[in-house]
mmCIF file of C-alpha atoms in Angstrom:
data_model
loop_
_atom_site.group_PDB
_atom_site.id
_atom_site.type_symbol
_atom_site.label_atom_id
_atom_site.label_comp_id
_atom_site.label_asym_id
_atom_site.label_seq_id
_atom_site.Cartn_x
_atom_site.Cartn_y
_atom_site.Cartn_z
ATOM 1 C CA MET A 1 -0.902 6.912 11.797
ATOM 2 C CA THR A 2 -3.309 5.196 9.300
ATOM 3 C CA GLU A 3 -0.881 4.356 6.552
ATOM 4 C CA ALA A 4 -0.590 0.988 5.749
ATOM 5 C CA VAL A 5 3.104 1.310 4.913
ATOM 6 C CA LEU A 6 5.558 4.308 4.715
ATOM 7 C CA LEU A 7 8.540 4.621 2.438
ATOM 8 C CA HIS A 8 12.104 6.022 2.989
ATOM 9 C CA LEU A 9 14.303 6.544 -0.079
ATOM 10 C CA ILE A 10 17.808 5.819 0.497
ATOM 11 C CA GLU A 11 21.249 5.205 -1.152
ATOM 12 C CA PRO A 12 21.859 1.308 -1.240
ATOM 13 C CA ALA A 13 25.271 2.029 0.551
ATOM 14 C CA GLU A 14 23.695 3.919 3.251
ATOM 15 C CA TRP A 15 21.097 0.923 3.736
ATOM 16 C CA ARG A 16 23.981 -1.628 4.100
ATOM 17 C CA ARG A 17 25.529 0.422 6.851
ATOM 18 C CA ALA A 18 22.252 0.533 8.606
ATOM 19 C CA LEU A 19 21.882 -3.375 8.716
ATOM 20 C CA SER A 20 25.144 -3.387 10.388
ATOM 21 C CA LEU A 21 24.118 -0.890 12.690
ATOM 22 C CA GLY A 22 20.325 -2.070 13.179
ATOM 23 C CA ALA A 23 18.961 1.395 12.258
ATOM 24 C CA VAL A 24 19.129 4.012 9.640
ATOM 25 C CA ARG A 25 20.316 7.101 11.150
ATOM 26 C CA PRO A 26 20.263 9.981 8.185
ATOM 27 C CA PRO A 27 21.847 13.324 8.797
ATOM 28 C CA SER A 28 18.439 14.965 9.504
ATOM 29 C CA LEU A 29 18.253 12.814 12.751
ATOM 30 C CA ASP A 30 21.101 14.640 14.219
ATOM 31 C CA ALA A 31 20.422 18.004 12.904
ATOM 32 C CA VAL A 32 16.932 18.178 13.545
ATOM 33 C CA GLY A 33 15.617 15.202 15.538
ATOM 34 C CA PHE A 34 13.589 13.385 13.258
ATOM 35 C CA VAL A 35 13.699 10.979 10.160
ATOM 36 C CA ARG A 36 11.333 11.760 7.543
ATOM 37 C CA PRO A 37 9.756 8.800 6.064
ATOM 38 C CA SER A 38 6.961 9.177 3.158
ATOM 39 C CA PRO A 39 3.398 8.090 2.387
ATOM 40 C CA PRO A 40 3.468 6.015 -0.679
ATOM 41 C CA GLY A 41 1.644 8.718 -2.782
ATOM 42 C CA GLN A 42 4.583 11.328 -1.760
ATOM 43 C CA VAL A 43 7.712 9.530 -1.979
ATOM 44 C CA HIS A 44 8.203 10.980 -5.637
ATOM 45 C CA LEU A 45 8.298 14.454 -4.108
ATOM 46 C CA SER A 46 11.420 13.680 -2.068
ATOM 47 C CA ALA A 47 13.035 11.785 -4.931
ATOM 48 C CA GLU A 48 12.602 15.011 -7.263
ATOM 49 C CA ARG A 49 13.646 17.436 -4.493
ATOM 50 C CA LEU A 50 16.753 15.506 -3.100
ATOM 51 C CA HIS A 51 17.583 13.243 -6.055
ATOM 52 C CA PRO A 52 16.342 14.258 -9.394
ATOM 53 C CA GLY A 53 17.137 11.873 -12.070
ATOM 54 C CA ARG A 54 18.222 9.125 -9.804
ATOM 55 C CA ARG A 55 17.412 5.394 -10.623
ATOM 56 C CA ASP A 56 20.139 3.605 -8.485
ATOM 57 C CA LEU A 57 18.512 4.504 -5.118
ATOM 58 C CA VAL A 58 16.092 1.753 -3.193
ATOM 59 C CA LEU A 59 12.956 2.150 -1.207
ATOM 60 C CA LEU A 60 12.507 1.106 2.377
ATOM 61 C CA VAL A 61 8.956 -0.130 2.892
ATOM 62 C CA VAL A 62 8.284 0.404 6.412
ATOM 63 C CA ASP A 63 5.485 -0.996 8.920
ATOM 64 C CA PRO A 64 4.454 2.045 10.828
ATOM 65 C CA GLY A 65 3.476 -0.545 13.779
ATOM 66 C CA ARG A 66 7.347 -1.641 13.987
ATOM 67 C CA LEU A 67 8.462 1.729 14.674
ATOM 68 C CA THR A 68 9.942 2.695 18.106
ATOM 69 C CA GLY A 69 9.856 6.299 18.135
ATOM 70 C CA PRO A 70 7.262 8.562 18.064
ATOM 71 C CA VAL A 71 5.433 9.354 14.603
ATOM 72 C CA ARG A 72 3.562 12.626 13.835
ATOM 73 C CA MET A 73 1.798 14.008 10.942
ATOM 74 C CA GLU A 74 2.598 17.518 10.356
ATOM 75 C CA ALA A 75 0.523 19.545 7.849
ATOM 76 C CA GLY A 76 2.105 21.788 5.094
ATOM 77 C CA VAL A 77 5.671 20.295 5.548
ATOM 78 C CA PRO A 78 7.799 20.022 2.218
ATOM 79 C CA ALA A 79 8.625 16.669 0.903
ATOM 80 C CA GLY A 80 12.188 16.722 2.203
ATOM 81 C CA PRO A 81 14.919 19.234 3.611
ATOM 82 C CA ARG A 82 17.983 20.054 1.475
ATOM 83 C CA PRO A 83 20.903 19.006 2.621
ATOM 84 C CA GLY A 84 22.310 21.173 5.549
ATOM 85 C CA SER A 85 18.905 23.336 5.788
ATOM 86 C CA ARG A 86 16.290 22.906 8.691
ATOM 87 C CA PRO A 87 12.957 22.180 7.383
ATOM 88 C CA GLU A 88 9.875 24.401 8.086
ATOM 89 C CA PRO A 89 6.176 24.214 7.358
ATOM 90 C CA ALA A 90 5.577 25.856 4.153
ATOM 91 C CA LYS A 91 2.024 27.171 2.996
ATOM 92 C CA GLY A 92 0.439 24.699 0.700
ATOM 93 C CA GLY A 93 3.066 21.931 1.203
ATOM 94 C CA GLU A 94 2.217 18.276 1.456
ATOM 95 C CA ASP A 95 1.324 16.619 5.018
ATOM 96 C CA GLY A 96 4.527 15.375 6.483
ATOM 97 C CA VAL A 97 5.460 12.298 8.333
ATOM 98 C CA LEU A 98 7.847 12.735 11.294
ATOM 99 C CA LEU A 99 9.696 9.993 12.740
ATOM 100 C CA TYR A 100 11.212 11.100 16.330
ATOM 101 C CA GLY A 101 14.111 8.569 16.458
ATOM 102 C CA PRO A 102 16.233 6.458 14.241
ATOM 103 C CA LEU A 103 14.315 4.125 11.783
ATOM 104 C CA PRO A 104 15.092 0.594 13.025
ATOM 105 C CA THR A 105 15.738 -2.078 10.287
ATOM 106 C CA SER A 106 13.522 -4.539 11.767
ATOM 107 C CA ALA A 107 10.695 -2.117 10.905
ATOM 108 C CA VAL A 108 11.608 -2.529 7.189
ATOM 109 C CA VAL A 109 9.395 -5.228 5.563
ATOM 110 C CA ALA A 110 11.001 -4.938 2.121
ATOM 111 C CA VAL A 111 13.446 -3.268 0.110
ATOM 112 C CA VAL A 112 12.532 -2.340 -3.384
ATOM 113 C CA PRO A 113 14.521 -0.760 -6.326
ATOM 114 C CA TYR A 114 13.600 2.861 -7.304
ATOM 115 C CA ARG A 115 13.527 3.181 -10.922
ATOM 116 C CA PRO A 116 11.181 5.909 -12.090
ATOM 117 C CA PRO A 117 8.905 6.323 -14.113
ATOM 118 C CA VAL A 118 8.361 2.502 -13.532
ATOM 119 C CA ALA A 119 5.963 2.421 -10.434
ATOM 120 C CA PRO A 120 7.311 0.119 -7.742
ATOM 121 C CA VAL A 121 5.471 -3.006 -6.411
ATOM 122 C CA LEU A 122 4.973 -2.553 -2.312
ATOM 123 C CA PRO A 123 4.083 -5.610 -0.589
ATOM 124 C CA ALA A 124 1.636 -5.271 2.531
ATOM 125 C CA ALA A 125 3.550 -5.479 5.744
ATOM 126 C CA ASP A 126 1.903 -8.555 6.500
ATOM 127 C CA GLY A 127 1.950 -10.325 2.752
ATOM 128 C CA VAL A 128 4.405 -13.393 3.016
ATOM 129 C CA LEU A 129 4.186 -14.011 -0.517
ATOM 130 C CA GLY A 130 4.834 -10.652 -1.611
ATOM 131 C CA ARG A 131 7.642 -9.961 0.690
ATOM 132 C CA ALA A 132 9.399 -12.968 -0.655
ATOM 133 C CA ILE A 133 8.766 -11.969 -4.264
ATOM 134 C CA ALA A 134 10.322 -8.377 -3.218
ATOM 135 C CA PHE A 135 13.244 -9.860 -1.822
ATOM 136 C CA TYR A 136 14.099 -12.351 -4.661
ATOM 137 C CA SER A 137 13.208 -10.037 -7.319
ATOM 138 C CA SER A 138 15.160 -7.047 -5.548
ATOM 139 C CA LEU A 139 18.643 -8.622 -4.572
ATOM 140 C CA PRO A 140 19.694 -9.138 -8.392
ATOM 141 C CA VAL A 141 19.028 -5.824 -9.259
ATOM 142 C CA ARG A 142 20.713 -4.043 -6.356
ATOM 143 C CA ARG A 143 23.857 -6.127 -6.873
ATOM 144 C CA ALA A 144 24.058 -5.825 -10.523
ATOM 145 C CA VAL A 145 26.627 -3.700 -12.438
ATOM 146 C CA ARG A 146 24.227 -2.835 -14.868
ATOM 147 C CA VAL A 147 20.322 -2.780 -14.974
ATOM 148 C CA GLY A 148 18.391 -2.352 -18.386
ATOM 149 C CA ASP A 149 14.620 -1.944 -18.609
ATOM 150 C CA VAL A 150 13.017 -4.925 -20.567
ATOM 151 C CA PRO A 151 9.141 -5.761 -21.083
ATOM 152 C CA GLY A 152 7.972 -7.286 -17.686
ATOM 153 C CA GLY A 153 10.961 -6.319 -15.693
ATOM 154 C CA VAL A 154 14.792 -5.644 -15.990
ATOM 155 C CA ALA A 155 17.833 -7.362 -17.417
ATOM 156 C CA VAL A 156 20.800 -7.811 -15.129
ATOM 157 C CA PRO A 157 23.901 -8.996 -17.190
ATOM 158 C CA ASP A 158 27.120 -9.099 -15.180
ATOM 159 C CA PRO A 159 30.191 -9.393 -17.413
ATOM 160 C CA ASP A 160 32.597 -10.332 -14.616
ATOM 161 C CA PHE A 161 30.518 -13.497 -13.821
ATOM 162 C CA PRO A 162 29.121 -14.624 -17.542
ATOM 163 C CA HIS A 163 28.850 -18.421 -16.255
ATOM 164 C CA SER A 164 26.573 -17.562 -13.368
ATOM 165 C CA ARG A 165 22.975 -17.789 -14.252
ATOM 166 C CA ASP A 166 22.018 -15.934 -11.390
ATOM 167 C CA ASN A 167 23.717 -12.896 -12.118
ATOM 168 C CA ASN A 168 22.548 -12.768 -15.681
ATOM 169 C CA ARG A 169 19.226 -13.112 -16.414
ATOM 170 C CA LEU A 170 15.910 -11.148 -17.042
ATOM 171 C CA VAL A 171 13.955 -10.663 -13.736
ATOM 172 C CA LEU A 172 10.404 -10.468 -14.763
ATOM 173 C CA THR A 173 7.704 -9.402 -12.257
ATOM 174 C CA GLU A 174 4.996 -8.387 -14.843
ATOM 175 C CA PRO A 175 3.279 -10.697 -17.365
ATOM 176 C CA VAL A 176 5.035 -11.024 -20.752
ATOM 177 C CA ASP A 177 4.364 -13.731 -23.335
ATOM 178 C CA ALA A 178 7.049 -16.364 -24.361
ATOM 179 C CA ALA A 179 7.956 -14.789 -27.643
ATOM 180 C CA THR A 180 8.902 -11.323 -26.119
ATOM 181 C CA ILE A 181 10.893 -13.224 -23.253
ATOM 182 C CA THR A 182 12.629 -15.109 -25.975
ATOM 183 C CA ALA A 183 13.393 -12.254 -28.236
ATOM 184 C CA THR A 184 14.513 -10.097 -25.313
ATOM 185 C CA ALA A 185 16.818 -12.782 -23.814
ATOM 186 C CA ASP A 186 18.603 -13.242 -27.063
ATOM 187 C CA GLU A 187 18.936 -9.651 -27.500
ATOM 188 C CA VAL A 188 20.589 -9.178 -23.899
ATOM 189 C CA ALA A 189 22.580 -12.166 -23.990
ATOM 190 C CA GLY A 190 23.972 -11.671 -27.434
ATOM 191 C CA ASN A 191 24.928 -8.060 -26.720
ATOM 192 C CA ALA A 192 26.780 -9.189 -23.834
ATOM 193 C CA GLY A 193 28.250 -12.337 -25.261
ATOM 194 C CA LEU A 194 26.448 -14.567 -22.730
ATOM 195 C CA PRO A 195 26.573 -18.313 -22.987
ATOM 196 C CA ASP A 196 23.093 -18.671 -21.716
ATOM 197 C CA ARG A 197 19.494 -17.032 -22.144
ATOM 198 C CA VAL A 198 17.750 -17.062 -18.476
ATOM 199 C CA ALA A 199 14.784 -15.557 -17.500
ATOM 200 C CA THR A 200 12.903 -15.805 -14.030
ATOM 201 C CA LEU A 201 9.299 -15.319 -14.077
ATOM 202 C CA MET A 202 8.129 -14.034 -10.794
ATOM 203 C CA TRP A 203 4.148 -12.876 -11.256
ATOM 204 C CA PRO A 204 1.436 -14.808 -10.107
ATOM 205 C CA GLY A 205 0.052 -17.290 -12.780
ATOM 206 C CA ALA A 206 3.453 -17.622 -14.522
ATOM 207 C CA ALA A 207 3.165 -21.350 -15.249
ATOM 208 C CA GLU A 208 1.357 -20.852 -18.339
ATOM 209 C CA VAL A 209 4.160 -18.851 -19.995
ATOM 210 C CA ALA A 210 6.755 -21.149 -18.621
ATOM 211 C CA ALA A 211 4.943 -23.906 -20.448
ATOM 212 C CA ASP A 212 5.312 -21.926 -23.545
ATOM 213 C CA LEU A 213 8.954 -21.535 -23.036
ATOM 214 C CA ALA A 214 9.506 -25.071 -22.601
ATOM 215 C CA ARG A 215 7.843 -25.588 -26.080
ATOM 216 C CA LEU A 216 10.361 -23.342 -27.361
ATOM 217 C CA GLY A 217 13.146 -25.481 -26.149
ATOM 218 C CA TYR A 218 13.841 -23.751 -22.747
ATOM 219 C CA ASP A 219 14.644 -25.866 -19.702
ATOM 220 C CA ILE A 220 12.137 -24.782 -17.088
ATOM 221 C CA GLU A 221 12.312 -25.336 -13.337
ATOM 222 C CA GLU A 222 9.875 -24.262 -10.847
ATOM 223 C CA GLN A 223 10.929 -22.974 -7.502
ATOM 224 C CA LEU A 224 9.130 -22.949 -4.717
ATOM 225 C CA LEU A 225 8.975 -20.075 -2.273
ATOM 226 C CA MET A 226 8.871 -21.468 1.289
ATOM 227 C CA ALA A 227 8.570 -19.252 4.475
ATOM 228 C CA ARG A 228 8.333 -19.529 8.192
ATOM 229 C CA PRO A 229 8.286 -17.049 11.211
ATOM 230 C CA VAL A 230 11.419 -16.992 13.096
ATOM 231 C CA GLY A 231 11.809 -19.333 15.774
ATOM 232 C CA PRO A 232 14.212 -21.655 17.732
ATOM 233 C CA LEU A 233 15.064 -24.996 16.380
ATOM 234 C CA PRO A 234 17.456 -27.251 18.722
ATOM 235 C CA GLY A 235 21.048 -27.693 17.628
ATOM 236 C CA GLY A 236 22.316 -24.439 16.711
ATOM 237 C CA GLU A 237 25.266 -24.435 19.072
ATOM 238 C CA ARG A 238 27.112 -26.911 16.902
ATOM 239 C CA ALA A 239 27.419 -24.341 14.094
ATOM 240 C CA GLU A 240 29.659 -21.331 13.739
ATOM 241 C CA VAL A 241 29.817 -18.125 11.754
ATOM 242 C CA VAL A 242 32.826 -17.820 9.684
ATOM 243 C CA GLU A 243 34.583 -15.826 7.020
ATOM 244 C CA GLN A 244 33.277 -16.635 3.579
ATOM 245 C CA ARG A 245 36.638 -17.896 2.264
ATOM 246 C CA GLU A 246 36.290 -20.723 4.817
ATOM 247 C CA VAL A 247 33.513 -22.079 2.761
ATOM 248 C CA HIS A 248 35.067 -21.813 -0.516
ATOM 249 C CA GLU A 249 36.470 -25.388 -0.443
ATOM 250 C CA LEU A 250 32.888 -27.249 0.550
ATOM 251 C CA TRP A 251 31.405 -25.093 -2.385
ATOM 252 C CA ASP A 252 34.282 -26.170 -4.677
ATOM 253 C CA ARG A 253 33.693 -29.782 -4.211
ATOM 254 C CA SER A 254 30.106 -29.582 -4.144
ATOM 255 C CA TRP A 255 29.770 -27.908 -7.235
ATOM 256 C CA ARG A 256 32.188 -29.668 -9.258
ATOM 257 C CA THR A 257 30.223 -32.751 -8.257
ATOM 258 C CA ASP A 258 26.732 -31.157 -9.118
ATOM 259 C CA LEU A 259 28.093 -29.942 -12.240
ATOM 260 C CA ALA A 260 30.388 -32.699 -13.303
ATOM 261 C CA ALA A 261 28.568 -32.810 -16.953
ATOM 262 C CA LEU A 262 30.372 -29.500 -18.039
ATOM 263 C CA GLY A 263 33.510 -31.308 -18.336
ATOM 264 C CA PRO A 264 36.483 -29.085 -18.957
ATOM 265 C CA ARG A 265 34.363 -26.028 -18.472
ATOM 266 C CA LEU A 266 34.243 -26.904 -14.760
ATOM 267 C CA ASP A 267 37.519 -24.955 -14.328
ATOM 268 C CA GLN A 268 35.743 -21.855 -15.752
ATOM 269 C CA VAL A 269 32.466 -22.023 -14.058
ATOM 270 C CA VAL A 270 33.182 -22.970 -10.547
ATOM 271 C CA PRO A 271 35.784 -20.249 -9.850
ATOM 272 C CA GLN A 272 32.840 -17.802 -11.117
ATOM 273 C CA LEU A 273 30.356 -19.426 -8.917
ATOM 274 C CA ILE A 274 32.495 -18.914 -5.905
ATOM 275 C CA GLY A 275 33.585 -15.451 -6.810
ATOM 276 C CA ARG A 276 30.201 -14.021 -7.357
ATOM 277 C CA GLU A 277 29.051 -14.783 -3.720
ATOM 278 C CA GLN A 278 30.991 -11.688 -2.420
ATOM 279 C CA LEU A 279 28.553 -9.427 -4.274
ATOM 280 C CA ASN A 280 25.632 -10.307 -1.908
ATOM 281 C CA ASP A 281 27.324 -8.829 1.167
ATOM 282 C CA ARG A 282 27.390 -5.518 -0.307
ATOM 283 C CA VAL A 283 23.842 -5.160 -0.557
ATOM 284 C CA VAL A 284 22.478 -7.241 2.370
ATOM 285 C CA ALA A 285 23.874 -8.445 5.448
ATOM 286 C CA VAL A 286 25.510 -11.919 5.086
ATOM 287 C CA SER A 287 26.529 -14.733 7.383
ATOM 288 C CA ASP A 288 28.238 -17.756 6.488
ATOM 289 C CA ILE A 289 27.477 -20.554 8.976
ATOM 290 C CA VAL A 290 29.371 -23.688 8.887
ATOM 291 C CA VAL A 291 29.927 -26.960 10.909
ATOM 292 C CA ARG A 292 33.363 -28.474 11.265
ATOM 293 C CA GLU A 293 34.947 -32.038 11.647
ATOM 294 C CA ASP A 294 38.331 -32.416 12.787
ATOM 295 C CA GLY A 295 38.712 -28.613 11.759
ATOM 296 C CA ARG A 296 37.366 -29.280 7.997
ATOM 297 C CA VAL A 297 34.461 -27.535 6.861
ATOM 298 C CA VAL A 298 31.870 -30.403 6.136
ATOM 299 C CA ALA A 299 28.321 -28.458 6.138
ATOM 300 C CA ALA A 300 27.601 -24.703 5.445
ATOM 301 C CA GLY A 301 24.723 -22.474 4.803
ATOM 302 C CA GLN A 302 24.141 -18.772 4.348
ATOM 303 C CA LEU A 303 21.796 -16.081 5.891
ATOM 304 C CA ARG A 304 21.051 -12.891 4.208
ATOM 305 C CA VAL A 305 19.025 -10.353 6.040
ATOM 306 C CA ASP A 306 17.270 -7.592 4.480
ATOM 307 C CA GLY A 307 15.373 -5.564 7.332
ATOM 308 C CA ALA A 308 12.610 -7.601 8.869
ATOM 309 C CA THR A 309 13.270 -10.334 6.259
ATOM 310 C CA ALA A 310 15.782 -12.928 6.204
ATOM 311 C CA ALA A 311 16.764 -15.774 3.591
ATOM 312 C CA VAL A 312 18.486 -19.280 3.942
ATOM 313 C CA GLU A 313 20.715 -20.128 0.941
ATOM 314 C CA SER A 314 22.937 -22.882 -0.082
ATOM 315 C CA VAL A 315 22.607 -25.336 2.784
ATOM 316 C CA MET A 316 24.688 -28.255 1.929
ATOM 317 C CA THR A 317 26.676 -31.233 3.826
ATOM 318 C CA ASP A 318 29.536 -33.379 2.325
ATOM 319 C CA PRO A 319 28.287 -36.723 1.493
ATOM 320 C CA ALA A 320 30.717 -38.419 3.975
ATOM 321 C CA ALA A 321 29.300 -36.394 6.651
ATOM 322 C CA ARG A 322 25.607 -36.680 6.008
ATOM 323 C CA GLY A 323 23.086 -38.101 8.286
ATOM 324 C CA ARG A 324 24.863 -36.699 11.664
ATOM 325 C CA GLY A 325 22.267 -33.562 11.945
ATOM 326 C CA TYR A 326 24.980 -31.039 10.569
ATOM 327 C CA ALA A 327 22.248 -29.273 8.172
ATOM 328 C CA ASP A 328 19.623 -29.186 11.163
ATOM 329 C CA ALA A 329 22.580 -27.158 13.240
ATOM 330 C CA VAL A 330 23.142 -24.959 10.196
ATOM 331 C CA LEU A 331 19.301 -24.045 9.850
ATOM 332 C CA ALA A 332 18.927 -23.670 13.625
ATOM 333 C CA ARG A 333 22.174 -21.222 13.829
ATOM 334 C CA SER A 334 20.416 -19.454 10.852
ATOM 335 C CA LEU A 335 17.124 -18.959 12.768
ATOM 336 C CA GLY A 336 18.648 -17.722 15.626
ATOM 337 C CA LEU A 337 20.747 -15.155 13.688
ATOM 338 C CA ALA A 338 17.676 -14.031 12.007
ATOM 339 C CA THR A 339 15.842 -13.472 15.454
ATOM 340 C CA GLU A 340 18.937 -11.572 16.803
ATOM 341 C CA ALA A 341 18.811 -9.392 13.559
ATOM 342 C CA GLY A 342 15.169 -8.517 14.552
ATOM 343 C CA CYS A 343 13.733 -10.425 11.450
ATOM 344 C CA ASP A 344 10.237 -11.633 11.667
ATOM 345 C CA LEU A 345 10.143 -13.952 8.600
ATOM 346 C CA VAL A 346 12.603 -16.462 7.119
ATOM 347 C CA MET A 347 12.399 -17.573 3.581
ATOM 348 C CA LEU A 348 14.114 -19.742 1.024
ATOM 349 C CA GLU A 349 13.685 -21.200 -2.485
ATOM 350 C CA ALA A 350 13.556 -25.148 -3.221
ATOM 351 C CA ALA A 351 13.549 -26.589 -6.327
ATOM 352 C CA ALA A 352 9.651 -28.340 -6.731
ATOM 353 C CA ASP A 353 10.909 -31.589 -8.193
ATOM 354 C CA ASP A 354 13.745 -32.226 -5.387
ATOM 355 C CA TRP A 355 13.724 -33.913 -1.661
ATOM 356 C CA PRO A 356 15.036 -30.979 0.236
ATOM 357 C CA ARG A 357 11.538 -29.078 0.071
ATOM 358 C CA HIS A 358 10.137 -32.149 2.029
ATOM 359 C CA TRP A 359 13.298 -31.408 4.348
ATOM 360 C CA TYR A 360 12.392 -27.957 4.938
ATOM 361 C CA ALA A 361 8.768 -28.632 5.403
ATOM 362 C CA ARG A 362 9.319 -30.753 8.206
ATOM 363 C CA ARG A 363 11.197 -27.899 9.872
ATOM 364 C CA GLY A 364 8.347 -25.736 9.564
ATOM 365 C CA PHE A 365 8.576 -23.793 6.221
ATOM 366 C CA GLU A 366 5.566 -23.832 4.365
ATOM 367 C CA VAL A 367 5.163 -23.060 0.444
ATOM 368 C CA VAL A 368 3.823 -19.659 -0.151
ATOM 369 C CA GLY A 369 4.223 -19.369 -3.942
ATOM 370 C CA SER A 370 6.323 -20.378 -7.212
ATOM 371 C CA THR A 371 8.782 -18.801 -9.464
ATOM 372 C CA TRP A 372 9.735 -20.144 -12.884
ATOM 373 C CA TRP A 373 13.391 -20.446 -14.201
ATOM 374 C CA ALA A 374 13.462 -20.910 -17.712
ATOM 375 C CA HIS A 375 17.093 -21.614 -19.504
ATOM 376 C CA ARG A 376 18.268 -22.178 -22.898
ATOM 377 C CA PRO A 377 22.059 -22.423 -24.032
ATOM 378 C CA ALA A 378 23.088 -19.963 -26.548
#
């Protein structure tokens, strides 16, 4: 096997099921005994044969070195079997890749939306920054109710949660100038009736455009992408995994404190921030982790697993319970869960101008890159 990565085209719901099972097991595995990933230059053939016109699928970026079953190259194999048929070598067909066994989710280093004719950006199997960008640019697209192509990336408006900037923004992964971003954000937000214009700039060297947006009246926030290998931290036994509804009270208290300047709008905004969270578990495997005092949740965090990549989110502690190591317990349990899921990389986002970045650095997380959030009220 000489390919740096292989690709496997899959329905988003099928991938979510695979995350729960630990492996992708398409019907072809039971029917003919193998899974058919593709070299990067051939995945469009499978897409055209099996899913013509589809733009809502995802590509699994597979590290061949992590596959557990035998992998063989076979000459003259068509790009993919039609449902219910047994593939046979075809004269003049493309060389095929056959994986004899299930595709373990731990071999998937990234999950990328497949939106032809836009070419997908594929991270290297060992590219930490590329995998981080793939995760943070992919998740909002995969959970969105609508996705629209815009210069430099996509727009993901969600009319159900208009006050959530995370769910209503431009996700830009290719260079685009500030004037174009402003015009696009105005058009998208105006058409959707959104209260904010939001864009995330996720390409290398985006700081200059972020500065241009600041001069146009945008609030700019640099988000550091931090990562570390999986590995144990002490204290995880004090934390437990719970149903997400058990975290709602802590989220409500925390966000009402953080967003107090909104005044009467809090009663609109906070319920939407809580309600949006259930969307993530539809596309990645989410675990909500808490620590209790006298039965009450006083610290929490979330782990999102997407193949071999995990992300830590929303680690928080009630102010009255700080200084007792509860956040450490949440983080330790998160790393343990990531290890159990077969992940090799854990990442997070931390504001460049806030203290948590230093707290995470002391726990082994290193800065691997930056993204830039730009926000302007309507």
